[in-house]
mmCIF file of C-alpha atoms and ligand atoms in Angstrom:
data_model
loop_
_atom_site.group_PDB
_atom_site.id
_atom_site.type_symbol
_atom_site.label_atom_id
_atom_site.label_comp_id
_atom_site.label_asym_id
_atom_site.label_seq_id
_atom_site.Cartn_x
_atom_site.Cartn_y
_atom_site.Cartn_z
ATOM 1 C CA MET A 1 0.136 -0.245 0.135
ATOM 2 C CA ILE A 2 1.283 3.459 -0.859
ATOM 3 C CA VAL A 3 0.191 6.446 0.907
ATOM 4 C CA VAL A 4 1.041 9.713 -0.825
ATOM 5 C CA PHE A 5 1.168 12.608 1.491
ATOM 6 C CA LYS A 6 -0.217 16.419 0.553
ATOM 7 C CA LYS A 7 2.453 18.919 -0.483
ATOM 8 C CA ASP A 8 2.020 20.951 2.432
ATOM 9 C CA ALA A 9 1.411 18.053 5.114
ATOM 10 C CA ASP A 10 2.884 19.170 8.349
ATOM 11 C CA ILE A 11 6.213 17.015 8.759
ATOM 12 C CA LYS A 12 5.427 16.387 12.479
ATOM 13 C CA GLU A 13 1.827 15.109 11.974
ATOM 14 C CA ILE A 14 3.736 12.783 9.246
ATOM 15 C CA GLU A 15 6.531 11.600 11.304
ATOM 16 C CA LEU A 16 3.776 10.674 14.275
ATOM 17 C CA LEU A 17 1.733 8.626 10.960
ATOM 18 C CA LYS A 18 4.867 6.897 10.253
ATOM 19 C CA LYS A 19 5.509 5.703 13.893
ATOM 20 C CA SER A 20 2.021 4.568 14.477
ATOM 21 C CA LEU A 21 2.194 2.252 11.342
ATOM 22 C CA ALA A 22 5.548 1.110 12.304
ATOM 23 C CA LYS A 23 4.517 0.156 15.915
ATOM 24 C CA LYS A 24 1.578 -2.293 13.807
ATOM 25 C CA GLY A 25 4.671 -3.806 12.273
ATOM 26 C CA PHE A 26 4.997 -2.244 8.328
ATOM 27 C CA HIS A 27 7.940 -1.531 7.010
ATOM 28 C CA ILE A 28 8.336 1.676 5.924
ATOM 29 C CA HIS A 29 9.878 2.738 2.275
ATOM 30 C CA GLU A 30 10.203 6.712 1.961
ATOM 31 C CA SER A 31 10.175 8.282 -1.388
ATOM 32 C CA HIS A 32 10.735 12.209 -1.924
ATOM 33 C CA GLY A 33 10.514 13.632 -4.906
ATOM 34 C CA GLU A 34 10.229 17.062 -6.333
ATOM 35 C CA ASN A 35 6.453 17.134 -6.378
ATOM 36 C CA HIS A 36 5.563 14.375 -4.111
ATOM 37 C CA TYR A 37 6.473 12.524 -1.031
ATOM 38 C CA LEU A 38 5.172 9.482 -0.503
ATOM 39 C CA ILE A 39 5.725 6.192 1.854
ATOM 40 C CA GLY A 40 5.018 2.242 0.734
ATOM 41 C CA LEU A 41 4.129 0.330 3.436
ATOM 42 C CA VAL A 42 5.278 -3.364 3.324
ATOM 43 C CA GLY A 43 3.566 -5.999 5.354
ATOM 44 C CA ASP A 44 -0.237 -7.340 5.317
ATOM 45 C CA THR A 45 -2.024 -4.377 4.646
ATOM 46 C CA SER A 46 -5.637 -6.468 4.368
ATOM 47 C CA LYS A 47 -6.062 -5.551 8.145
ATOM 48 C CA LEU A 48 -5.587 -1.831 7.731
ATOM 49 C CA ASP A 49 -8.436 0.274 7.001
ATOM 50 C CA PRO A 50 -7.600 2.470 4.188
ATOM 51 C CA GLY A 51 -10.286 5.035 5.343
ATOM 52 C CA MET A 52 -8.075 5.313 8.470
ATOM 53 C CA LEU A 53 -5.333 6.758 6.436
ATOM 54 C CA ARG A 54 -7.670 9.087 4.117
ATOM 55 C CA ALA A 55 -9.253 10.473 6.840
ATOM 56 C CA GLN A 56 -5.878 11.931 7.902
ATOM 57 C CA THR A 57 -5.546 15.512 6.748
ATOM 58 C CA ILE A 58 -1.959 15.294 5.624
ATOM 59 C CA VAL A 59 -2.893 11.870 3.394
ATOM 60 C CA ASP A 60 -3.776 12.882 -0.009
ATOM 61 C CA LYS A 61 -4.408 9.654 -1.456
ATOM 62 C CA VAL A 62 -3.863 6.026 -0.352
ATOM 63 C CA VAL A 63 -2.895 3.358 -3.700
ATOM 64 C CA PHE A 64 -3.337 -0.173 -3.627
ATOM 65 C CA VAL A 65 -0.287 -2.421 -4.591
ATOM 66 C CA GLN A 66 -1.752 -5.771 -4.000
ATOM 67 C CA GLU A 67 -5.498 -7.058 -3.822
ATOM 68 C CA PRO A 68 -7.643 -6.720 -0.969
ATOM 69 C CA TYR A 69 -8.327 -10.826 -1.114
ATOM 70 C CA LYS A 70 -5.447 -13.056 0.019
ATOM 71 C CA LYS A 71 -6.704 -16.591 0.530
ATOM 72 C CA ALA A 72 -8.886 -16.130 -2.813
ATOM 73 C CA ASN A 73 -5.775 -14.932 -4.391
ATOM 74 C CA ARG A 74 -3.985 -16.943 -6.982
ATOM 75 C CA ARG A 75 -0.649 -15.311 -6.257
ATOM 76 C CA PHE A 76 -0.673 -17.233 -3.264
ATOM 77 C CA ASN A 77 -2.517 -20.356 -4.789
ATOM 78 C CA PRO A 78 -0.831 -20.633 -8.259
ATOM 79 C CA GLU A 79 -2.747 -23.911 -8.792
ATOM 80 C CA ASP A 80 -6.307 -24.560 -9.725
ATOM 81 C CA LEU A 81 -8.445 -25.947 -7.127
ATOM 82 C CA VAL A 82 -10.236 -29.149 -8.037
ATOM 83 C CA LEU A 83 -13.350 -29.796 -5.986
ATOM 84 C CA ASP A 84 -14.430 -33.184 -5.686
ATOM 85 C CA VAL A 85 -18.373 -33.253 -4.714
ATOM 86 C CA ASP A 86 -19.003 -37.057 -4.177
ATOM 87 C CA GLY A 87 -16.539 -38.202 -6.574
ATOM 88 C CA HIS A 88 -17.438 -35.412 -9.282
ATOM 89 C CA LYS A 89 -14.781 -33.272 -9.845
ATOM 90 C CA LEU A 90 -14.977 -29.383 -10.786
ATOM 91 C CA GLY A 91 -12.153 -27.563 -11.835
ATOM 92 C CA GLY A 92 -8.261 -27.471 -13.096
ATOM 93 C CA GLY A 93 -9.423 -29.093 -16.316
ATOM 94 C CA PHE A 94 -12.779 -31.127 -15.142
ATOM 95 C CA PHE A 95 -15.707 -29.909 -16.210
ATOM 96 C CA SER A 96 -18.909 -30.250 -14.751
ATOM 97 C CA VAL A 97 -22.588 -29.269 -15.467
ATOM 98 C CA ILE A 98 -25.336 -28.807 -12.372
ATOM 99 C CA ALA A 99 -28.677 -29.118 -14.146
ATOM 100 C CA GLY A 100 -32.079 -29.248 -12.823
ATOM 101 C CA PRO A 101 -35.393 -27.219 -12.426
ATOM 102 C CA CYS A 102 -35.450 -23.734 -10.793
ATOM 103 C CA SER A 103 -37.355 -25.116 -8.203
ATOM 104 C CA VAL A 104 -38.543 -28.348 -6.612
ATOM 105 C CA GLU A 105 -42.078 -28.926 -7.416
ATOM 106 C CA SER A 106 -42.837 -32.385 -6.794
ATOM 107 C CA ARG A 107 -41.229 -35.731 -6.086
ATOM 108 C CA SER A 108 -42.123 -37.274 -9.785
ATOM 109 C CA GLN A 109 -41.198 -34.061 -11.278
ATOM 110 C CA MET A 110 -37.746 -34.149 -9.652
ATOM 111 C CA VAL A 111 -36.877 -37.644 -9.854
ATOM 112 C CA SER A 112 -37.910 -37.384 -13.905
ATOM 113 C CA ILE A 113 -35.776 -34.387 -14.242
ATOM 114 C CA ALA A 114 -32.966 -35.917 -12.368
ATOM 115 C CA ASN A 115 -33.036 -39.424 -14.258
ATOM 116 C CA SER A 116 -32.836 -37.335 -17.638
ATOM 117 C CA VAL A 117 -30.316 -35.161 -16.889
ATOM 118 C CA LYS A 118 -28.034 -37.644 -15.362
ATOM 119 C CA ALA A 119 -28.563 -39.916 -18.872
ATOM 120 C CA SER A 120 -27.625 -36.643 -20.666
ATOM 121 C CA GLY A 121 -24.406 -36.387 -18.616
ATOM 122 C CA ALA A 122 -25.159 -33.890 -16.046
ATOM 123 C CA GLY A 123 -22.849 -34.158 -12.785
ATOM 124 C CA MET A 124 -25.215 -32.972 -10.496
ATOM 125 C CA LEU A 125 -28.513 -31.919 -9.878
ATOM 126 C CA ARG A 126 -29.921 -28.412 -9.053
ATOM 127 C CA GLY A 127 -33.281 -27.575 -7.372
ATOM 128 C CA GLY A 128 -34.581 -24.740 -5.151
ATOM 129 C CA ALA A 129 -36.553 -25.548 -2.167
ATOM 130 C CA PHE A 130 -36.276 -22.486 -0.521
ATOM 131 C CA LYS A 131 -36.686 -19.885 -3.349
ATOM 132 C CA PRO A 132 -35.765 -15.971 -3.484
ATOM 133 C CA ARG A 133 -38.448 -14.508 -5.002
ATOM 134 C CA SER A 134 -39.237 -10.609 -5.683
ATOM 135 C CA SER A 135 -42.737 -11.136 -4.959
ATOM 136 C CA PRO A 136 -44.104 -12.451 -1.732
ATOM 137 C CA TYR A 137 -47.116 -13.729 -3.243
ATOM 138 C CA SER A 138 -44.999 -15.706 -5.655
ATOM 139 C CA PHE A 139 -44.253 -19.397 -5.287
ATOM 140 C CA GLN A 140 -41.292 -19.751 -2.322
ATOM 141 C CA GLY A 141 -40.572 -23.123 -2.359
ATOM 142 C CA MET A 142 -41.976 -26.138 -1.109
ATOM 143 C CA GLY A 143 -39.109 -25.728 2.030
ATOM 144 C CA ALA A 144 -37.799 -28.838 3.965
ATOM 145 C CA GLU A 145 -40.459 -30.970 1.995
ATOM 146 C CA GLY A 146 -38.364 -30.063 -0.913
ATOM 147 C CA LEU A 147 -35.447 -30.863 0.669
ATOM 148 C CA ASP A 148 -36.550 -34.621 0.874
ATOM 149 C CA ILE A 149 -37.578 -34.574 -2.272
ATOM 150 C CA LEU A 150 -34.294 -33.814 -3.405
ATOM 151 C CA ILE A 151 -32.913 -36.388 -1.309
ATOM 152 C CA GLU A 152 -35.090 -39.330 -3.102
ATOM 153 C CA ALA A 153 -33.948 -37.652 -6.329
ATOM 154 C CA LYS A 154 -30.064 -38.077 -5.138
ATOM 155 C CA LYS A 155 -30.832 -41.502 -4.158
ATOM 156 C CA GLU A 156 -32.436 -42.696 -7.086
ATOM 157 C CA THR A 157 -29.614 -41.121 -9.473
ATOM 158 C CA GLY A 158 -26.704 -40.825 -7.219
ATOM 159 C CA LEU A 159 -26.391 -37.325 -8.316
ATOM 160 C CA PRO A 160 -25.448 -34.900 -5.680
ATOM 161 C CA ILE A 161 -27.463 -32.110 -4.730
ATOM 162 C CA VAL A 162 -27.051 -28.270 -5.321
ATOM 163 C CA THR A 163 -29.344 -26.087 -3.529
ATOM 164 C CA GLU A 164 -29.769 -22.450 -2.252
ATOM 165 C CA ILE A 165 -29.940 -21.919 1.256
ATOM 166 C CA MET A 166 -31.425 -18.287 1.913
ATOM 167 C CA SER A 167 -30.440 -17.645 5.683
ATOM 168 C CA VAL A 168 -28.633 -18.649 9.001
ATOM 169 C CA SER A 169 -31.121 -20.834 10.419
ATOM 170 C CA GLN A 170 -31.788 -22.768 7.597
ATOM 171 C CA LEU A 171 -28.200 -23.346 7.036
ATOM 172 C CA GLU A 172 -28.045 -24.701 10.923
ATOM 173 C CA LYS A 173 -31.217 -26.891 10.021
ATOM 174 C CA TYR A 174 -30.588 -28.129 6.795
ATOM 175 C CA HIS A 175 -26.747 -28.606 5.956
ATOM 176 C CA ASP A 176 -26.406 -31.704 6.380
ATOM 177 C CA MET A 177 -28.630 -32.751 3.636
ATOM 178 C CA VAL A 178 -27.339 -30.979 0.932
ATOM 179 C CA ASP A 179 -23.901 -31.484 -1.141
ATOM 180 C CA VAL A 180 -23.420 -28.130 -2.483
ATOM 181 C CA ILE A 181 -24.522 -25.010 -0.929
ATOM 182 C CA GLN A 182 -25.706 -22.305 -2.987
ATOM 183 C CA ILE A 183 -25.657 -18.738 -1.919
ATOM 184 C CA GLY A 184 -27.424 -17.045 -4.495
ATOM 185 C CA ALA A 185 -27.128 -13.724 -6.016
ATOM 186 C CA ARG A 186 -29.496 -11.731 -3.684
ATOM 187 C CA ASN A 187 -27.415 -13.044 -0.779
ATOM 188 C CA MET A 188 -23.842 -12.873 -1.858
ATOM 189 C CA GLN A 189 -23.219 -10.131 0.459
ATOM 190 C CA ASN A 190 -24.975 -11.594 3.415
ATOM 191 C CA PHE A 191 -21.624 -11.531 5.485
ATOM 192 C CA ASP A 192 -23.598 -13.304 8.604
ATOM 193 C CA LEU A 193 -24.594 -16.159 5.980
ATOM 194 C CA LEU A 194 -20.791 -16.460 4.491
ATOM 195 C CA LYS A 195 -19.488 -16.646 7.967
ATOM 196 C CA GLU A 196 -21.500 -19.682 8.525
ATOM 197 C CA VAL A 197 -20.663 -21.342 5.529
ATOM 198 C CA GLY A 198 -17.048 -20.591 5.952
ATOM 199 C CA MET A 199 -17.004 -22.632 9.477
ATOM 200 C CA LEU A 200 -18.396 -25.739 7.533
ATOM 201 C CA ARG A 201 -16.508 -27.406 5.178
ATOM 202 C CA LYS A 202 -18.731 -28.194 2.529
ATOM 203 C CA PRO A 203 -18.558 -26.738 -1.024
ATOM 204 C CA VAL A 204 -20.163 -23.572 -1.424
ATOM 205 C CA LEU A 205 -21.579 -22.157 -4.948
ATOM 206 C CA LEU A 206 -21.024 -18.529 -4.793
ATOM 207 C CA LYS A 207 -23.496 -16.696 -7.064
ATOM 208 C CA ARG A 208 -22.591 -12.951 -8.261
ATOM 209 C CA GLY A 209 -24.458 -10.280 -7.107
ATOM 210 C CA MET A 210 -26.419 -8.861 -9.859
ATOM 211 C CA SER A 211 -24.813 -5.398 -9.058
ATOM 212 C CA ALA A 212 -21.487 -6.660 -7.883
ATOM 213 C CA THR A 213 -18.240 -5.746 -9.029
ATOM 214 C CA LEU A 214 -15.333 -9.071 -9.327
ATOM 215 C CA GLU A 215 -13.521 -7.543 -6.566
ATOM 216 C CA GLU A 216 -16.587 -7.731 -4.387
ATOM 217 C CA LEU A 217 -17.237 -11.452 -5.323
ATOM 218 C CA LEU A 218 -13.826 -12.351 -4.583
ATOM 219 C CA MET A 219 -14.106 -10.883 -1.419
ATOM 220 C CA SER A 220 -17.331 -12.535 -0.596
ATOM 221 C CA ALA A 221 -15.402 -16.008 -1.373
ATOM 222 C CA GLU A 222 -12.778 -14.643 1.140
ATOM 223 C CA TYR A 223 -15.188 -14.269 3.644
ATOM 224 C CA VAL A 224 -16.025 -18.013 3.260
ATOM 225 C CA LEU A 225 -12.031 -19.214 2.931
ATOM 226 C CA ALA A 226 -11.550 -17.068 5.940
ATOM 227 C CA GLY A 227 -13.562 -18.812 7.826
ATOM 228 C CA GLY A 228 -11.415 -22.066 7.327
ATOM 229 C CA ASN A 229 -13.439 -23.837 4.240
ATOM 230 C CA SER A 230 -11.703 -23.796 1.288
ATOM 231 C CA ASN A 231 -14.235 -25.138 -1.083
ATOM 232 C CA VAL A 232 -15.677 -22.171 -3.087
ATOM 233 C CA ILE A 233 -17.263 -21.745 -6.811
ATOM 234 C CA LEU A 234 -17.798 -18.766 -8.240
ATOM 235 C CA CYS A 235 -20.993 -18.394 -10.432
ATOM 236 C CA GLU A 236 -21.487 -15.899 -13.266
ATOM 237 C CA ARG A 237 -24.944 -15.606 -13.693
ATOM 238 C CA GLY A 238 -25.774 -11.979 -15.309
ATOM 239 C CA ILE A 239 -25.613 -8.462 -14.341
ATOM 240 C CA ARG A 240 -27.681 -5.930 -14.246
ATOM 241 C CA SER A 241 -27.623 -3.530 -17.394
ATOM 242 C CA PHE A 242 -29.716 -0.703 -19.330
ATOM 243 C CA GLN A 243 -30.909 -3.227 -22.004
ATOM 244 C CA LYS A 244 -34.196 -5.163 -21.578
ATOM 245 C CA GLU A 245 -34.041 -7.784 -24.398
ATOM 246 C CA THR A 246 -32.488 -10.505 -21.667
ATOM 247 C CA ARG A 247 -33.132 -10.540 -18.093
ATOM 248 C CA ASN A 248 -29.318 -9.993 -16.902
ATOM 249 C CA VAL A 249 -26.413 -9.505 -19.252
ATOM 250 C CA LEU A 250 -24.167 -12.324 -18.983
ATOM 251 C CA ASP A 251 -20.606 -10.929 -18.251
ATOM 252 C CA LEU A 252 -18.642 -13.395 -20.208
ATOM 253 C CA SER A 253 -15.030 -11.917 -19.754
ATOM 254 C CA ALA A 254 -15.645 -11.858 -15.776
ATOM 255 C CA VAL A 255 -14.638 -15.860 -16.600
ATOM 256 C CA PRO A 256 -10.962 -15.070 -17.715
ATOM 257 C CA VAL A 257 -10.858 -12.177 -15.485
ATOM 258 C CA LEU A 258 -11.751 -14.348 -12.255
ATOM 259 C CA LYS A 259 -9.440 -17.184 -13.530
ATOM 260 C CA SER A 260 -6.401 -14.927 -14.138
ATOM 261 C CA LYS A 261 -7.111 -13.744 -10.258
ATOM 262 C CA THR A 262 -8.533 -16.839 -8.340
ATOM 263 C CA HIS A 263 -7.545 -20.394 -8.078
ATOM 264 C CA LEU A 264 -11.286 -20.822 -7.429
ATOM 265 C CA PRO A 265 -13.331 -22.595 -10.260
ATOM 266 C CA VAL A 266 -15.579 -20.714 -12.049
ATOM 267 C CA ILE A 267 -19.245 -21.432 -13.650
ATOM 268 C CA VAL A 268 -21.499 -19.840 -15.466
ATOM 269 C CA ASP A 269 -25.455 -19.829 -15.162
ATOM 270 C CA PRO A 270 -26.638 -19.165 -18.903
ATOM 271 C CA SER A 271 -30.725 -19.661 -17.499
ATOM 272 C CA HIS A 272 -30.493 -16.812 -14.791
ATOM 273 C CA ALA A 273 -27.988 -14.696 -17.089
ATOM 274 C CA THR A 274 -30.572 -14.480 -19.961
ATOM 275 C CA GLY A 275 -34.093 -15.086 -18.907
ATOM 276 C CA ILE A 276 -34.472 -17.057 -22.148
ATOM 277 C CA TRP A 277 -34.211 -20.940 -22.779
ATOM 278 C CA SER A 278 -33.281 -20.518 -26.405
ATOM 279 C CA LEU A 279 -30.469 -18.163 -25.180
ATOM 280 C CA VAL A 280 -28.993 -21.135 -23.063
ATOM 281 C CA GLU A 281 -27.329 -23.211 -25.688
ATOM 282 C CA PRO A 282 -25.201 -20.369 -27.423
ATOM 283 C CA MET A 283 -24.355 -18.744 -23.811
ATOM 284 C CA SER A 284 -23.281 -22.369 -22.525
ATOM 285 C CA LYS A 285 -21.240 -22.467 -25.658
ATOM 286 C CA ALA A 286 -19.853 -19.293 -25.115
ATOM 287 C CA ALA A 287 -19.019 -20.026 -21.464
ATOM 288 C CA VAL A 288 -17.014 -22.905 -22.262
ATOM 289 C CA ALA A 289 -14.966 -21.257 -24.832
ATOM 290 C CA ALA A 290 -14.077 -18.367 -22.318
ATOM 291 C CA GLY A 291 -12.652 -21.269 -20.280
ATOM 292 C CA ALA A 292 -15.416 -21.785 -17.498
ATOM 293 C CA ASP A 293 -15.145 -24.927 -15.702
ATOM 294 C CA GLY A 294 -19.100 -25.881 -15.355
ATOM 295 C CA LEU A 295 -22.350 -24.754 -16.097
ATOM 296 C CA ILE A 296 -25.428 -24.528 -13.783
ATOM 297 C CA ILE A 297 -28.712 -24.516 -16.224
ATOM 298 C CA GLU A 298 -32.465 -24.619 -15.631
ATOM 299 C CA VAL A 299 -34.214 -27.780 -16.891
ATOM 300 C CA HIS A 300 -37.661 -28.303 -16.765
ATOM 301 C CA ASN A 301 -40.069 -31.100 -18.138
ATOM 302 C CA ASP A 302 -42.889 -28.907 -18.503
ATOM 303 C CA PRO A 303 -41.506 -25.521 -18.942
ATOM 304 C CA ASN A 304 -45.145 -23.836 -19.852
ATOM 305 C CA ASN A 305 -46.504 -24.822 -16.319
ATOM 306 C CA ALA A 306 -43.056 -24.429 -14.494
ATOM 307 C CA LEU A 307 -43.874 -22.671 -10.608
ATOM 308 C CA CYS A 308 -40.879 -20.754 -11.267
ATOM 309 C CA ASP A 309 -38.524 -19.384 -14.279
ATOM 310 C CA GLY A 310 -40.576 -21.392 -16.606
ATOM 311 C CA ASP A 311 -39.329 -19.035 -19.454
ATOM 312 C CA GLN A 312 -35.806 -19.838 -19.116
ATOM 313 C CA SER A 313 -35.831 -23.406 -18.726
ATOM 314 C CA ILE A 314 -35.317 -26.100 -21.540
ATOM 315 C CA LYS A 315 -36.758 -29.175 -21.887
ATOM 316 C CA PRO A 316 -34.718 -32.666 -21.106
ATOM 317 C CA GLU A 317 -34.724 -33.459 -24.364
ATOM 318 C CA LYS A 318 -33.239 -29.823 -25.482
ATOM 319 C CA PHE A 319 -30.426 -30.496 -22.767
ATOM 320 C CA ASP A 320 -29.535 -33.548 -23.848
ATOM 321 C CA CYS A 321 -28.898 -31.778 -27.296
ATOM 322 C CA LEU A 322 -26.846 -29.171 -25.810
ATOM 323 C CA MET A 323 -24.943 -31.593 -23.978
ATOM 324 C CA LYS A 324 -23.837 -33.493 -27.080
ATOM 325 C CA LYS A 325 -23.128 -30.314 -28.922
ATOM 326 C CA LEU A 326 -20.917 -29.388 -25.927
ATOM 327 C CA GLU A 327 -18.476 -32.440 -25.880
ATOM 328 C CA LYS A 328 -16.862 -31.115 -29.035
ATOM 329 C CA TYR A 329 -16.578 -27.487 -27.491
ATOM 330 C CA LEU A 330 -14.777 -29.129 -24.246
ATOM 331 C CA VAL A 331 -12.424 -31.178 -26.146
ATOM 332 C CA LEU A 332 -11.476 -27.537 -28.109
ATOM 333 C CA GLU A 333 -10.796 -26.594 -24.395
ATOM 334 C CA ASN A 334 -9.190 -29.921 -23.101
ATOM 335 C CA LYS A 335 -11.717 -30.252 -20.383
ATOM 336 C CA LEU A 336 -13.050 -33.848 -19.405
ATOM 337 C CA LEU A 337 -16.863 -33.656 -18.408
ATOM 338 C CA ASN A 338 -17.170 -35.199 -14.817
HETATM 339 C C1 LIG B 401 -31.197 -20.257 -8.520
HETATM 340 O O1 LIG B 401 -30.069 -19.971 -9.039
HETATM 341 O O2 LIG B 401 -32.314 -20.378 -8.592
HETATM 342 C C2 LIG B 401 -31.380 -18.305 -8.779
HETATM 343 C C3 LIG B 401 -32.207 -17.817 -7.699
HETATM 344 O O3 LIG B 401 -30.182 -17.817 -9.279
HETATM 345 P P1 LIG B 401 -29.820 -16.199 -8.731
HETATM 346 O O4 LIG B 401 -29.204 -16.168 -7.317
HETATM 347 O O5 LIG B 401 -28.497 -16.248 -9.355
HETATM 348 O O6 LIG B 401 -30.759 -15.467 -8.943
HETATM 349 MN MN1 LIG B 402 -34.590 -19.749 -11.125
#
């Protein structure tokens, strides 16, 4: 971290600040130029509040040299993280597709979709039991009963289950029942929830908030990693923009950018990113080409009557077709479907 002082800064105050920073354990490198006086702080600045420095009347600006996230930083973890979810690998050359309906609606719906997506090559099963809906009058999910149904679908197919947990209280009650805990876009900065999943050792699928920067996403991942849980998957699911043609805008460049900054696997959700079922295939192909480690795709046997997100859900037959097409893209990218 570099601290630049104002031109007319009082030298006694600068000396006091330097002393207090040295007391905190930082090594201080000074640079005097004709038009500037600055110091470089060497040491772990992640716990130093830059606001505390900016608040000083003698300080002109504070410049960061390193990223504020450490445990999520590729600089300190050069190798890709390979996650193992019940034998299904994700990351470091292993590509996994998580598929299933937006919401669990019934046992027959879930088991039928689970069997189809497994036959098509999906590695994990998705399905929301607790749904974050914009309207309190919309279907809120089946709750605990939905989780029981997911477990039945897992027993039938062997597919690990990925499902959203929305609150700390749900986490305490149900975390045992889930293989991958999904933290939804709306909860990406629910720091209490992040701290709690950080205390588990279960994989966490962390979705990017719809207005979150990549650094904010990585800082949220840092919360989980800082608690000791190193099993985090990042998910790009589209961000808010001014255009109205699609539900969100898929930020595809987020994939290579994230992969350069972190060792954590990055997957793409083309369903929520576009909101339109016919765009799921082209965006899935694009995600593979961009270097994603996996996809999470909404598949429904009867989209016209889905209780949630039917318009962005593809039918099992379409999913099967997509998986076949993706095979060639995965070969080009040197990825192994898992
Ligand atoms: C979902 O995956 O069901 C979901 C609600 O996604 P997001 O949090 O990205 O909106
Ligand atoms: Mn959905």
